[in-house]
PDB file of C-alpha atoms in Angstrom:
ATOM      1  CA  UNK A1492     -51.242  57.518 -64.572  1.00  0.00           C
ATOM      2  CA  UNK A1493     -50.832  53.788 -63.823  1.00  0.00           C
ATOM      3  CA  UNK A1494     -46.930  54.137 -64.175  1.00  0.00           C
ATOM      4  CA  UNK A1495     -47.123  57.095 -61.221  1.00  0.00           C
ATOM      5  CA  UNK A1496     -49.099  55.072 -58.476  1.00  0.00           C
ATOM      6  CA  UNK A1497     -46.446  52.300 -57.768  1.00  0.00           C
ATOM      7  CA  UNK A1498     -43.760  55.141 -57.496  1.00  0.00           C
ATOM      8  CA  UNK A1499     -45.851  56.815 -54.841  1.00  0.00           C
ATOM      9  CA  UNK A1500     -46.387  53.693 -52.944  1.00  0.00           C
ATOM     10  CA  UNK A1501     -42.715  53.032 -52.736  1.00  0.00           C
ATOM     11  CA  UNK A1502     -41.987  56.527 -51.523  1.00  0.00           C
ATOM     12  CA  UNK A1503     -44.783  56.275 -49.036  1.00  0.00           C
ATOM     13  CA  UNK A1504     -43.198  53.049 -47.720  1.00  0.00           C
ATOM     14  CA  UNK A1505     -39.669  54.475 -47.737  1.00  0.00           C
ATOM     15  CA  UNK A1506     -40.708  57.207 -45.463  1.00  0.00           C
ATOM     16  CA  UNK A1507     -42.315  54.986 -43.021  1.00  0.00           C
ATOM     17  CA  UNK A1508     -39.033  52.843 -42.885  1.00  0.00           C
ATOM     18  CA  UNK A1509     -37.257  56.018 -42.179  1.00  0.00           C
ATOM     19  CA  UNK A1510     -39.363  57.085 -39.487  1.00  0.00           C
ATOM     20  CA  UNK A1511     -39.125  53.837 -37.564  1.00  0.00           C
ATOM     21  CA  UNK A1512     -35.230  53.672 -37.778  1.00  0.00           C
ATOM     22  CA  UNK A1513     -34.873  57.135 -36.568  1.00  0.00           C
ATOM     23  CA  UNK A1514     -37.175  56.469 -33.569  1.00  0.00           C
ATOM     24  CA  UNK A1515     -35.342  53.571 -32.759  1.00  0.00           C
ATOM     25  CA  UNK A1516     -32.196  55.376 -32.718  1.00  0.00           C
ATOM     26  CA  UNK A1517     -33.462  58.303 -30.615  1.00  0.00           C
ATOM     27  CA  UNK A1518     -35.023  55.920 -27.921  1.00  0.00           C
ATOM     28  CA  UNK A1519     -33.221  55.720 -24.634  1.00  0.00           C
ATOM     29  CA  UNK A1520     -31.311  52.291 -23.913  1.00  0.00           C
ATOM     30  CA  UNK A1521     -32.621  50.705 -20.468  1.00  0.00           C
ATOM     31  CA  UNK A1522     -30.259  50.320 -17.461  1.00  0.00           C
ATOM     32  CA  UNK A1523     -28.335  47.132 -17.760  1.00  0.00           C
ATOM     33  CA  UNK A1524     -28.535  46.719 -21.704  1.00  0.00           C
ATOM     34  CA  UNK A1525     -25.917  47.824 -24.006  1.00  0.00           C
ATOM     35  CA  UNK A1526     -26.071  47.770 -27.862  1.00  0.00           C
ATOM     36  CA  UNK A1527     -23.032  46.192 -29.704  1.00  0.00           C
ATOM     37  CA  UNK A1528     -22.648  45.329 -33.248  1.00  0.00           C
ATOM     38  CA  UNK A1529     -26.467  45.083 -33.752  1.00  0.00           C
ATOM     39  CA  UNK A1530     -27.047  42.676 -30.603  1.00  0.00           C
ATOM     40  CA  UNK A1531     -28.189  43.443 -27.015  1.00  0.00           C
ATOM     41  CA  UNK A1532     -26.025  42.285 -24.311  1.00  0.00           C
ATOM     42  CA  UNK A1533     -27.629  41.909 -20.894  1.00  0.00           C
ATOM     43  CA  UNK A1534     -25.317  43.052 -18.175  1.00  0.00           C
ATOM     44  CA  UNK A1535     -26.274  41.469 -14.753  1.00  0.00           C
ATOM     45  CA  UNK A1536     -23.311  42.498 -12.638  1.00  0.00           C
ATOM     46  CA  UNK A1537     -25.313  43.814  -9.664  1.00  0.00           C
ATOM     47  CA  UNK A1538     -27.936  40.909  -9.913  1.00  0.00           C
ATOM     48  CA  UNK A1539     -26.765  38.160  -7.307  1.00  0.00           C
ATOM     49  CA  UNK A1540     -29.434  35.851  -8.538  1.00  0.00           C
ATOM     50  CA  UNK A1541     -28.101  35.994 -12.087  1.00  0.00           C
ATOM     51  CA  UNK A1542     -26.806  32.035 -13.017  1.00  0.00           C
ATOM     52  CA  UNK A1543     -23.602  33.975 -14.671  1.00  0.00           C
ATOM     53  CA  UNK A1544     -22.613  35.462 -11.406  1.00  0.00           C
ATOM     54  CA  UNK A1545     -21.844  32.321  -9.909  1.00  0.00           C
ATOM     55  CA  UNK A1546     -19.149  31.698 -12.722  1.00  0.00           C
ATOM     56  CA  UNK A1547     -17.537  34.897 -12.495  1.00  0.00           C
ATOM     57  CA  UNK A1548     -17.369  35.081  -8.745  1.00  0.00           C
ATOM     58  CA  UNK A1549     -13.939  34.119  -7.310  1.00  0.00           C
ATOM     59  CA  UNK A1550     -13.308  32.245  -4.401  1.00  0.00           C
ATOM     60  CA  UNK A1551     -11.887  34.348  -1.566  1.00  0.00           C
ATOM     61  CA  UNK A1552     -10.159  31.240   0.109  1.00  0.00           C
ATOM     62  CA  UNK A1553      -6.563  30.975  -0.771  1.00  0.00           C
ATOM     63  CA  UNK A1554      -6.046  27.841  -2.841  1.00  0.00           C
ATOM     64  CA  UNK A1555      -2.550  27.251  -2.037  1.00  0.00           C
ATOM     65  CA  UNK A1556      -1.973  24.815   0.715  1.00  0.00           C
ATOM     66  CA  UNK A1557      -0.210  25.632   4.049  1.00  0.00           C
ATOM     67  CA  UNK A1558       3.044  24.386   4.891  1.00  0.00           C
ATOM     68  CA  UNK A1559       1.654  21.904   7.612  1.00  0.00           C
ATOM     69  CA  UNK A1560      -0.614  20.471   5.019  1.00  0.00           C
ATOM     70  CA  UNK A1561       2.303  20.007   2.726  1.00  0.00           C
ATOM     71  CA  UNK A1562       4.367  18.319   5.505  1.00  0.00           C
ATOM     72  CA  UNK A1563       1.521  16.108   6.456  1.00  0.00           C
ATOM     73  CA  UNK A1564       1.116  14.986   2.880  1.00  0.00           C
ATOM     74  CA  UNK A1565       4.656  14.215   2.392  1.00  0.00           C
ATOM     75  CA  UNK A1566       4.638  12.324   5.672  1.00  0.00           C
ATOM     76  CA  UNK A1567       1.589  10.193   4.385  1.00  0.00           C
ATOM     77  CA  UNK A1568       3.558   9.515   0.938  1.00  0.00           C
ATOM     78  CA  UNK A1569       6.772   8.600   2.887  1.00  0.00           C
ATOM     79  CA  UNK A1570       4.763   6.199   5.207  1.00  0.00           C
ATOM     80  CA  UNK A1571       2.856   4.702   2.079  1.00  0.00           C
ATOM     81  CA  UNK A1572       6.122   4.249   0.462  1.00  0.00           C
ATOM     82  CA  UNK A1573       7.735   2.462   3.361  1.00  0.00           C
ATOM     83  CA  UNK A1574       4.571   0.432   3.845  1.00  0.00           C
ATOM     84  CA  UNK A1575       4.725  -0.808   0.431  1.00  0.00           C
ATOM     85  CA  UNK A1576       8.330  -1.711   0.402  1.00  0.00           C
ATOM     86  CA  UNK A1577       7.915  -3.420   3.718  1.00  0.00           C
ATOM     87  CA  UNK A1578       5.206  -5.629   1.847  1.00  0.00           C
ATOM     88  CA  UNK A1579       7.537  -6.218  -1.141  1.00  0.00           C
ATOM     89  CA  UNK A1580      10.213  -7.503   1.195  1.00  0.00           C
ATOM     90  CA  UNK A1581       7.963  -9.779   3.073  1.00  0.00           C
ATOM     91  CA  UNK A1582       6.444 -10.980  -0.218  1.00  0.00           C
ATOM     92  CA  UNK A1583       9.920 -11.760  -1.541  1.00  0.00           C
ATOM     93  CA  UNK A1584      10.962 -13.573   1.420  1.00  0.00           C
ATOM     94  CA  UNK A1585       7.611 -15.737   1.381  1.00  0.00           C
ATOM     95  CA  UNK A1586       8.503 -16.396  -2.302  1.00  0.00           C
ATOM     96  CA  UNK A1587      12.042 -17.559  -1.311  1.00  0.00           C
ATOM     97  CA  UNK A1588      10.605 -19.925   1.362  1.00  0.00           C
ATOM     98  CA  UNK A1589       8.185 -21.326  -1.168  1.00  0.00           C
ATOM     99  CA  UNK A1590      10.860 -22.086  -3.791  1.00  0.00           C
ATOM    100  CA  UNK A1591      13.224 -23.558  -1.246  1.00  0.00           C
ATOM    101  CA  UNK A1592      10.345 -25.709   0.474  1.00  0.00           C
ATOM    102  CA  UNK A1593       8.862 -26.809  -2.849  1.00  0.00           C
ATOM    103  CA  UNK A1594       9.968 -30.419  -2.789  1.00  0.00           C
ATOM    104  CA  UNK A1595       7.626 -31.146   0.027  1.00  0.00           C
ATOM    105  CA  UNK A1596       4.778 -30.995  -2.235  1.00  0.00           C
ATOM    106  CA  UNK A1597       6.382 -33.843  -4.284  1.00  0.00           C
ATOM    107  CA  UNK A1598       7.210 -36.414  -1.602  1.00  0.00           C
ATOM    108  CA  UNK A1599       5.759 -40.213  -2.039  1.00  0.00           C
ATOM    109  CA  UNK A1600       3.475 -40.867   0.796  1.00  0.00           C
ATOM    110  CA  UNK A1601       3.339 -44.591  -0.041  1.00  0.00           C
ATOM    111  CA  UNK A1602       7.320 -45.050  -0.299  1.00  0.00           C
ATOM    112  CA  UNK A1603       7.759 -43.426   3.037  1.00  0.00           C
ATOM    113  CA  UNK A1604       4.726 -44.902   4.967  1.00  0.00           C
ATOM    114  CA  UNK A1605       6.228 -48.441   4.150  1.00  0.00           C
ATOM    115  CA  UNK A1606       2.854 -50.229   4.605  1.00  0.00           C
ATOM    116  CA  UNK A1607       4.290 -53.374   3.122  1.00  0.00           C
ATOM    117  CA  UNK A1608       7.073 -53.382   5.585  1.00  0.00           C
ATOM    118  CA  UNK A1609       7.048 -56.669   7.499  1.00  0.00           C
ATOM    119  CA  UNK A1610       6.069 -56.188  11.012  1.00  0.00           C
ATOM    120  CA  UNK A1611       8.149 -57.191  14.124  1.00  0.00           C
ATOM    121  CA  UNK A1612       5.747 -59.958  15.286  1.00  0.00           C
ATOM    122  CA  UNK A1613       5.918 -61.443  11.670  1.00  0.00           C
ATOM    123  CA  UNK A1614       9.711 -61.411  11.917  1.00  0.00           C
ATOM    124  CA  UNK A1615       9.759 -62.762  15.403  1.00  0.00           C
ATOM    125  CA  UNK A1616       7.410 -65.896  14.260  1.00  0.00           C
ATOM    126  CA  UNK A1617       9.542 -66.480  11.233  1.00  0.00           C
ATOM    127  CA  UNK A1618      12.532 -66.400  13.467  1.00  0.00           C
ATOM    128  CA  UNK A1619      11.120 -68.899  15.933  1.00  0.00           C
ATOM    129  CA  UNK A1620      10.187 -71.116  12.980  1.00  0.00           C
ATOM    130  CA  UNK A1621      13.579 -71.028  11.838  1.00  0.00           C
ATOM    131  CA  UNK A1622      15.030 -71.935  15.369  1.00  0.00           C
ATOM    132  CA  UNK A1623      12.769 -74.923  15.207  1.00  0.00           C
ATOM    133  CA  UNK A1624      13.807 -76.180  11.969  1.00  0.00           C
ATOM    134  CA  UNK A1625      17.379 -75.716  13.069  1.00  0.00           C
ATOM    135  CA  UNK A1626      16.724 -77.944  16.146  1.00  0.00           C
ATOM    136  CA  UNK A1627      15.176 -80.643  13.944  1.00  0.00           C
ATOM    137  CA  UNK A1628      18.158 -80.386  11.823  1.00  0.00           C
ATOM    138  CA  UNK A1629      20.657 -80.726  14.778  1.00  0.00           C
ATOM    139  CA  UNK A1630      18.527 -83.832  16.110  1.00  0.00           C
ATOM    140  CA  UNK A1631      18.425 -85.627  12.421  1.00  0.00           C
ATOM    141  CA  UNK A1632      22.238 -84.833  11.886  1.00  0.00           C
ATOM    142  CA  UNK A1633      23.127 -86.222  15.344  1.00  0.00           C
ATOM    143  CA  UNK A1634      21.295 -89.434  14.338  1.00  0.00           C
ATOM    144  CA  UNK A1635      22.968 -89.818  11.406  1.00  0.00           C
ATOM    145  CA  UNK A1636      26.319 -89.121  12.832  1.00  0.00           C
ATOM    146  CA  UNK A1637      25.721 -91.763  15.442  1.00  0.00           C
ATOM    147  CA  UNK A1638      24.826 -94.306  12.664  1.00  0.00           C
ATOM    148  CA  UNK A1639      28.040 -93.662  11.156  1.00  0.00           C
ATOM    149  CA  UNK A1640      29.888 -94.389  14.433  1.00  0.00           C
ATOM    150  CA  UNK A1641      27.812 -97.539  14.743  1.00  0.00           C
ATOM    151  CA  UNK A1642      26.056 -96.477  18.050  1.00  0.00           C
ATOM    152  CA  UNK A1643      22.674 -96.785  16.211  1.00  0.00           C
ATOM    153  CA  UNK A1644      21.342 -98.970  13.843  1.00  0.00           C
ATOM    154  CA  UNK A1645      21.808 -98.486  10.150  1.00  0.00           C
ATOM    155  CA  UNK A1646      18.175 -97.533   9.268  1.00  0.00           C
ATOM    156  CA  UNK A1647      17.988 -95.190  11.998  1.00  0.00           C
ATOM    157  CA  UNK A1648      21.213 -93.390  10.451  1.00  0.00           C
ATOM    158  CA  UNK A1649      19.489 -93.378   7.174  1.00  0.00           C
ATOM    159  CA  UNK A1650      16.308 -92.013   8.137  1.00  0.00           C
ATOM    160  CA  UNK A1651      18.306 -89.175  10.222  1.00  0.00           C
ATOM    161  CA  UNK A1652      20.339 -88.436   7.114  1.00  0.00           C
ATOM    162  CA  UNK A1653      17.117 -87.908   4.886  1.00  0.00           C
ATOM    163  CA  UNK A1654      15.362 -86.097   7.417  1.00  0.00           C
ATOM    164  CA  UNK A1655      18.497 -83.754   8.063  1.00  0.00           C
ATOM    165  CA  UNK A1656      18.592 -82.807   4.133  1.00  0.00           C
ATOM    166  CA  UNK A1657      14.769 -82.308   4.162  1.00  0.00           C
ATOM    167  CA  UNK A1658      14.909 -79.836   7.096  1.00  0.00           C
ATOM    168  CA  UNK A1659      17.707 -78.017   5.786  1.00  0.00           C
ATOM    169  CA  UNK A1660      15.654 -77.302   2.675  1.00  0.00           C
ATOM    170  CA  UNK A1661      12.592 -76.167   4.878  1.00  0.00           C
ATOM    171  CA  UNK A1662      14.687 -73.911   7.280  1.00  0.00           C
ATOM    172  CA  UNK A1663      16.842 -72.011   4.560  1.00  0.00           C
ATOM    173  CA  UNK A1664      14.954 -72.162   1.209  1.00  0.00           C
ATOM    174  CA  UNK A1665      11.781 -70.685   0.144  1.00  0.00           C
ATOM    175  CA  UNK A1666      10.395 -74.275  -0.766  1.00  0.00           C
ATOM    176  CA  UNK A1667       8.603 -74.170   2.642  1.00  0.00           C
ATOM    177  CA  UNK A1668       6.103 -71.386   1.366  1.00  0.00           C
ATOM    178  CA  UNK A1669       4.503 -74.017  -0.697  1.00  0.00           C
ATOM    179  CA  UNK A1670       3.458 -75.833   2.497  1.00  0.00           C
ATOM    180  CA  UNK A1671       3.286 -73.119   4.984  1.00  0.00           C
ATOM    181  CA  UNK A1672       1.716 -69.590   5.083  1.00  0.00           C
ATOM    182  CA  UNK A1673       4.178 -67.903   7.010  1.00  0.00           C
ATOM    183  CA  UNK A1674       7.031 -66.777   4.652  1.00  0.00           C
ATOM    184  CA  UNK A1675      10.824 -67.871   5.842  1.00  0.00           C
ATOM    185  CA  UNK A1676      12.951 -65.277   7.813  1.00  0.00           C
ATOM    186  CA  UNK A1677      15.359 -64.418   4.941  1.00  0.00           C
ATOM    187  CA  UNK A1678      12.538 -63.466   2.696  1.00  0.00           C
ATOM    188  CA  UNK A1679      11.124 -61.186   5.405  1.00  0.00           C
ATOM    189  CA  UNK A1680      14.511 -59.695   5.893  1.00  0.00           C
ATOM    190  CA  UNK A1681      15.259 -59.129   2.325  1.00  0.00           C
ATOM    191  CA  UNK A1682      11.856 -57.374   1.880  1.00  0.00           C
ATOM    192  CA  UNK A1683      12.674 -55.063   4.800  1.00  0.00           C
ATOM    193  CA  UNK A1684      15.979 -54.116   3.369  1.00  0.00           C
ATOM    194  CA  UNK A1685      14.223 -53.371  -0.068  1.00  0.00           C
ATOM    195  CA  UNK A1686      11.862 -51.053   1.407  1.00  0.00           C
ATOM    196  CA  UNK A1687      14.118 -49.357   3.565  1.00  0.00           C
ATOM    197  CA  UNK A1688      16.468 -48.719   0.709  1.00  0.00           C
ATOM    198  CA  UNK A1689      13.670 -47.259  -1.425  1.00  0.00           C
ATOM    199  CA  UNK A1690      12.473 -44.824   1.324  1.00  0.00           C
ATOM    200  CA  UNK A1691      16.040 -43.857   2.392  1.00  0.00           C
ATOM    201  CA  UNK A1692      16.821 -43.075  -1.514  1.00  0.00           C
ATOM    202  CA  UNK A1693      13.545 -41.123  -1.521  1.00  0.00           C
ATOM    203  CA  UNK A1694      14.590 -39.141   1.459  1.00  0.00           C
ATOM    204  CA  UNK A1695      18.136 -38.620  -0.224  1.00  0.00           C
ATOM    205  CA  UNK A1696      16.175 -37.064  -3.309  1.00  0.00           C
ATOM    206  CA  UNK A1697      14.201 -34.715  -1.275  1.00  0.00           C
ATOM    207  CA  UNK A1698      16.786 -33.381   0.969  1.00  0.00           C
ATOM    208  CA  UNK A1699      19.078 -32.894  -2.023  1.00  0.00           C
ATOM    209  CA  UNK A1700      22.538 -31.160  -1.350  1.00  0.00           C
ATOM    210  CA  UNK A1701      21.203 -28.359   0.664  1.00  0.00           C
ATOM    211  CA  UNK A1702      18.844 -30.132   2.998  1.00  0.00           C
ATOM    212  CA  UNK A1703      14.914 -29.726   3.268  1.00  0.00           C
ATOM    213  CA  UNK A1704      13.900 -30.507   6.724  1.00  0.00           C
ATOM    214  CA  UNK A1705      15.756 -27.502   8.319  1.00  0.00           C
ATOM    215  CA  UNK A1706      14.207 -25.222   5.512  1.00  0.00           C
ATOM    216  CA  UNK A1707      10.573 -26.670   6.489  1.00  0.00           C
ATOM    217  CA  UNK A1708      11.472 -25.970   9.889  1.00  0.00           C
ATOM    218  CA  UNK A1709      10.877 -22.067   8.935  1.00  0.00           C
ATOM    219  CA  UNK A1710       7.152 -22.972   8.259  1.00  0.00           C
ATOM    220  CA  UNK A1711       6.553 -23.218  11.754  1.00  0.00           C
ATOM    221  CA  UNK A1712       4.928 -19.768  11.785  1.00  0.00           C
ATOM    222  CA  UNK A1713       2.069 -21.232   9.547  1.00  0.00           C
ATOM    223  CA  UNK A1714       1.910 -24.586  11.341  1.00  0.00           C
ATOM    224  CA  UNK A1715       2.649 -24.794  15.081  1.00  0.00           C
ATOM    225  CA  UNK A1716       3.240 -28.577  15.021  1.00  0.00           C
ATOM    226  CA  UNK A1717       6.651 -27.986  13.224  1.00  0.00           C
ATOM    227  CA  UNK A1718       7.992 -26.098  16.219  1.00  0.00           C
ATOM    228  CA  UNK A1719       7.523 -29.405  18.512  1.00  0.00           C
ATOM    229  CA  UNK A1720      10.637 -30.915  20.120  1.00  0.00           C
ATOM    230  CA  UNK A1721       9.792 -34.047  18.256  1.00  0.00           C
ATOM    231  CA  UNK A1722      11.045 -32.442  15.152  1.00  0.00           C
ATOM    232  CA  UNK A1723      14.018 -30.649  16.240  1.00  0.00           C
ATOM    233  CA  UNK A1724      16.551 -33.344  15.849  1.00  0.00           C
ATOM    234  CA  UNK A1725      15.555 -33.774  12.155  1.00  0.00           C
ATOM    235  CA  UNK A1726      15.969 -30.009  11.713  1.00  0.00           C
ATOM    236  CA  UNK A1727      19.253 -29.735  13.241  1.00  0.00           C
ATOM    237  CA  UNK A1728      20.835 -32.831  11.529  1.00  0.00           C
ATOM    238  CA  UNK A1729      19.329 -31.686   8.212  1.00  0.00           C
ATOM    239  CA  UNK A1730      21.047 -28.232   8.671  1.00  0.00           C
ATOM    240  CA  UNK A1731      24.581 -29.965   9.300  1.00  0.00           C
ATOM    241  CA  UNK A1732      24.057 -32.212   6.366  1.00  0.00           C
ATOM    242  CA  UNK A1733      24.125 -35.395   8.697  1.00  0.00           C
ATOM    243  CA  UNK A1734      20.542 -36.713   8.569  1.00  0.00           C
ATOM    244  CA  UNK A1735      21.405 -40.142   6.689  1.00  0.00           C
ATOM    245  CA  UNK A1736      23.804 -40.829   9.606  1.00  0.00           C
ATOM    246  CA  UNK A1737      20.920 -40.846  11.734  1.00  0.00           C
ATOM    247  CA  UNK A1738      18.113 -42.187   9.870  1.00  0.00           C
ATOM    248  CA  UNK A1739      18.451 -46.075   9.874  1.00  0.00           C
ATOM    249  CA  UNK A1740      15.280 -47.730  10.706  1.00  0.00           C
ATOM    250  CA  UNK A1741      11.449 -47.684  10.039  1.00  0.00           C
ATOM    251  CA  UNK A1742      10.874 -45.376  13.241  1.00  0.00           C
ATOM    252  CA  UNK A1743      13.110 -42.675  11.913  1.00  0.00           C
ATOM    253  CA  UNK A1744      11.588 -42.632   8.363  1.00  0.00           C
ATOM    254  CA  UNK A1745       8.092 -42.674   9.742  1.00  0.00           C
ATOM    255  CA  UNK A1746       9.202 -39.473  11.923  1.00  0.00           C
ATOM    256  CA  UNK A1747      10.372 -37.876   8.623  1.00  0.00           C
ATOM    257  CA  UNK A1748       7.149 -38.522   6.828  1.00  0.00           C
ATOM    258  CA  UNK A1749       5.181 -36.918   9.882  1.00  0.00           C
ATOM    259  CA  UNK A1750       7.378 -33.923   9.502  1.00  0.00           C
ATOM    260  CA  UNK A1751       6.700 -33.723   5.688  1.00  0.00           C
ATOM    261  CA  UNK A1752       2.942 -34.037   6.070  1.00  0.00           C
ATOM    262  CA  UNK A1753       3.066 -31.219   8.820  1.00  0.00           C
ATOM    263  CA  UNK A1754       5.304 -29.087   6.369  1.00  0.00           C
ATOM    264  CA  UNK A1755       3.100 -29.894   3.360  1.00  0.00           C
ATOM    265  CA  UNK A1756      -0.060 -28.363   5.461  1.00  0.00           C
ATOM    266  CA  UNK A1757       1.947 -25.283   6.388  1.00  0.00           C
ATOM    267  CA  UNK A1758       3.312 -24.792   2.633  1.00  0.00           C
ATOM    268  CA  UNK A1759      -0.156 -24.845   1.510  1.00  0.00           C
ATOM    269  CA  UNK A1760      -1.218 -22.027   3.714  1.00  0.00           C
ATOM    270  CA  UNK A1761       1.778 -20.219   2.994  1.00  0.00           C
ATOM    271  CA  UNK A1762       1.073 -20.383  -0.854  1.00  0.00           C
ATOM    272  CA  UNK A1763      -2.431 -19.537  -0.411  1.00  0.00           C
ATOM    273  CA  UNK A1764      -1.509 -16.156   1.863  1.00  0.00           C
ATOM    274  CA  UNK A1765       1.149 -15.225  -0.847  1.00  0.00           C
ATOM    275  CA  UNK A1766      -1.080 -15.665  -3.799  1.00  0.00           C
ATOM    276  CA  UNK A1767      -4.150 -13.715  -2.211  1.00  0.00           C
ATOM    277  CA  UNK A1768      -1.814 -10.788  -1.207  1.00  0.00           C
ATOM    278  CA  UNK A1769      -0.115 -10.892  -4.549  1.00  0.00           C
ATOM    279  CA  UNK A1770      -3.220 -10.666  -6.759  1.00  0.00           C
ATOM    280  CA  UNK A1771      -4.807  -8.340  -4.215  1.00  0.00           C
ATOM    281  CA  UNK A1772      -2.036  -5.829  -4.743  1.00  0.00           C
ATOM    282  CA  UNK A1773      -2.440  -6.497  -8.675  1.00  0.00           C
ATOM    283  CA  UNK A1774      -5.943  -5.341  -8.338  1.00  0.00           C
ATOM    284  CA  UNK A1775      -4.908  -2.062  -6.405  1.00  0.00           C
ATOM    285  CA  UNK A1776      -2.501  -1.294  -9.368  1.00  0.00           C
ATOM    286  CA  UNK A1777       0.718  -2.190  -8.104  1.00  0.00           C
ATOM    287  CA  UNK A1778       3.150  -5.184  -8.189  1.00  0.00           C
ATOM    288  CA  UNK A1779       5.109  -6.550  -5.472  1.00  0.00           C
ATOM    289  CA  UNK A1780       7.370  -8.815  -6.882  1.00  0.00           C
ATOM    290  CA  UNK A1781      11.243  -7.658  -6.737  1.00  0.00           C
ATOM    291  CA  UNK A1782      14.516  -9.442  -7.474  1.00  0.00           C
ATOM    292  CA  UNK A1783      17.253  -9.994  -5.136  1.00  0.00           C
ATOM    293  CA  UNK A1784      19.123  -6.722  -5.738  1.00  0.00           C
ATOM    294  CA  UNK A1785      16.017  -4.603  -5.190  1.00  0.00           C
ATOM    295  CA  UNK A1786      15.419  -6.720  -2.115  1.00  0.00           C
ATOM    296  CA  UNK A1787      18.817  -6.179  -0.597  1.00  0.00           C
ATOM    297  CA  UNK A1788      18.572  -2.374  -1.087  1.00  0.00           C
ATOM    298  CA  UNK A1789      14.865  -2.316   0.411  1.00  0.00           C
ATOM    299  CA  UNK A1790      16.307  -4.035   3.563  1.00  0.00           C
ATOM    300  CA  UNK A1791      19.191  -1.822   3.681  1.00  0.00           C
ATOM    301  CA  UNK A1792      17.041   1.316   3.497  1.00  0.00           C
ATOM    302  CA  UNK A1793      14.419  -0.156   6.068  1.00  0.00           C
ATOM    303  CA  UNK A1794      17.306  -0.705   8.489  1.00  0.00           C
ATOM    304  CA  UNK A1795      18.744   2.670   7.944  1.00  0.00           C
ATOM    305  CA  UNK A1796      15.175   3.906   8.396  1.00  0.00           C
ATOM    306  CA  UNK A1797      14.803   2.058  11.728  1.00  0.00           C
ATOM    307  CA  UNK A1798      18.134   3.255  13.093  1.00  0.00           C
ATOM    308  CA  UNK A1799      17.492   6.890  12.347  1.00  0.00           C
TER     309      UNK A1799
END
């Protein structure tokens, strides 16, 4: 009896499971659902509020661009390319101008300013002192000659000879600076020549073989003072390599110094503008540096574009 009871329980459970499976198989499938491989798949094609319907919905608008839109895009790309080419060419010209005018940043102000140059008033005073000493020399020398001829007493002739030699020493040697504050004329003229030679030598270094002043004249766009008629002569003579045949005195050297000061201001403005644009273009993701061959090709293409 105990062994038969578990068997009956098992049969009873088996009959219950069979009854449930048959009822599930015979039950009708609701609309919108389908059975597939043991899973119920919901189909909501007719439901517009379904989130899946937006993914399956196809766009009715044509995704292809019209010919007008394609043409406008090509035109915009061409204009952008031409603009960048023009910017590259301008940046290349600025770089060449900066390289050509670079010596202007190295000029020596003290050398060209000539602050120690003896003034005309000082030279005139020294020349007047020399004339006074020469007059005394002539007077004492005349007394000595008259004494030799016997026209004056001997003591007058001896005193005249001594004073004549002393006046010569004070007139033509540097011994006078120990007794007088004003230097002699020959020392002032010597100092002038030394300062002028140093300034002219520095100008020769700045100008070089190709000239500098006429290249600095191209910086007038960045400093209107360079476009004055005051500097036109320096520009022309520098272009013709005849600047050293014209600059001979302090006035011309100071004029050259004034032009270098104005050119340096323009050079700094040009350098600042070039670097700002260059780094701005690098931040935008393109480089505006080109070589001479590329610049020549861009110039030809831009000219062809303008002619056409």
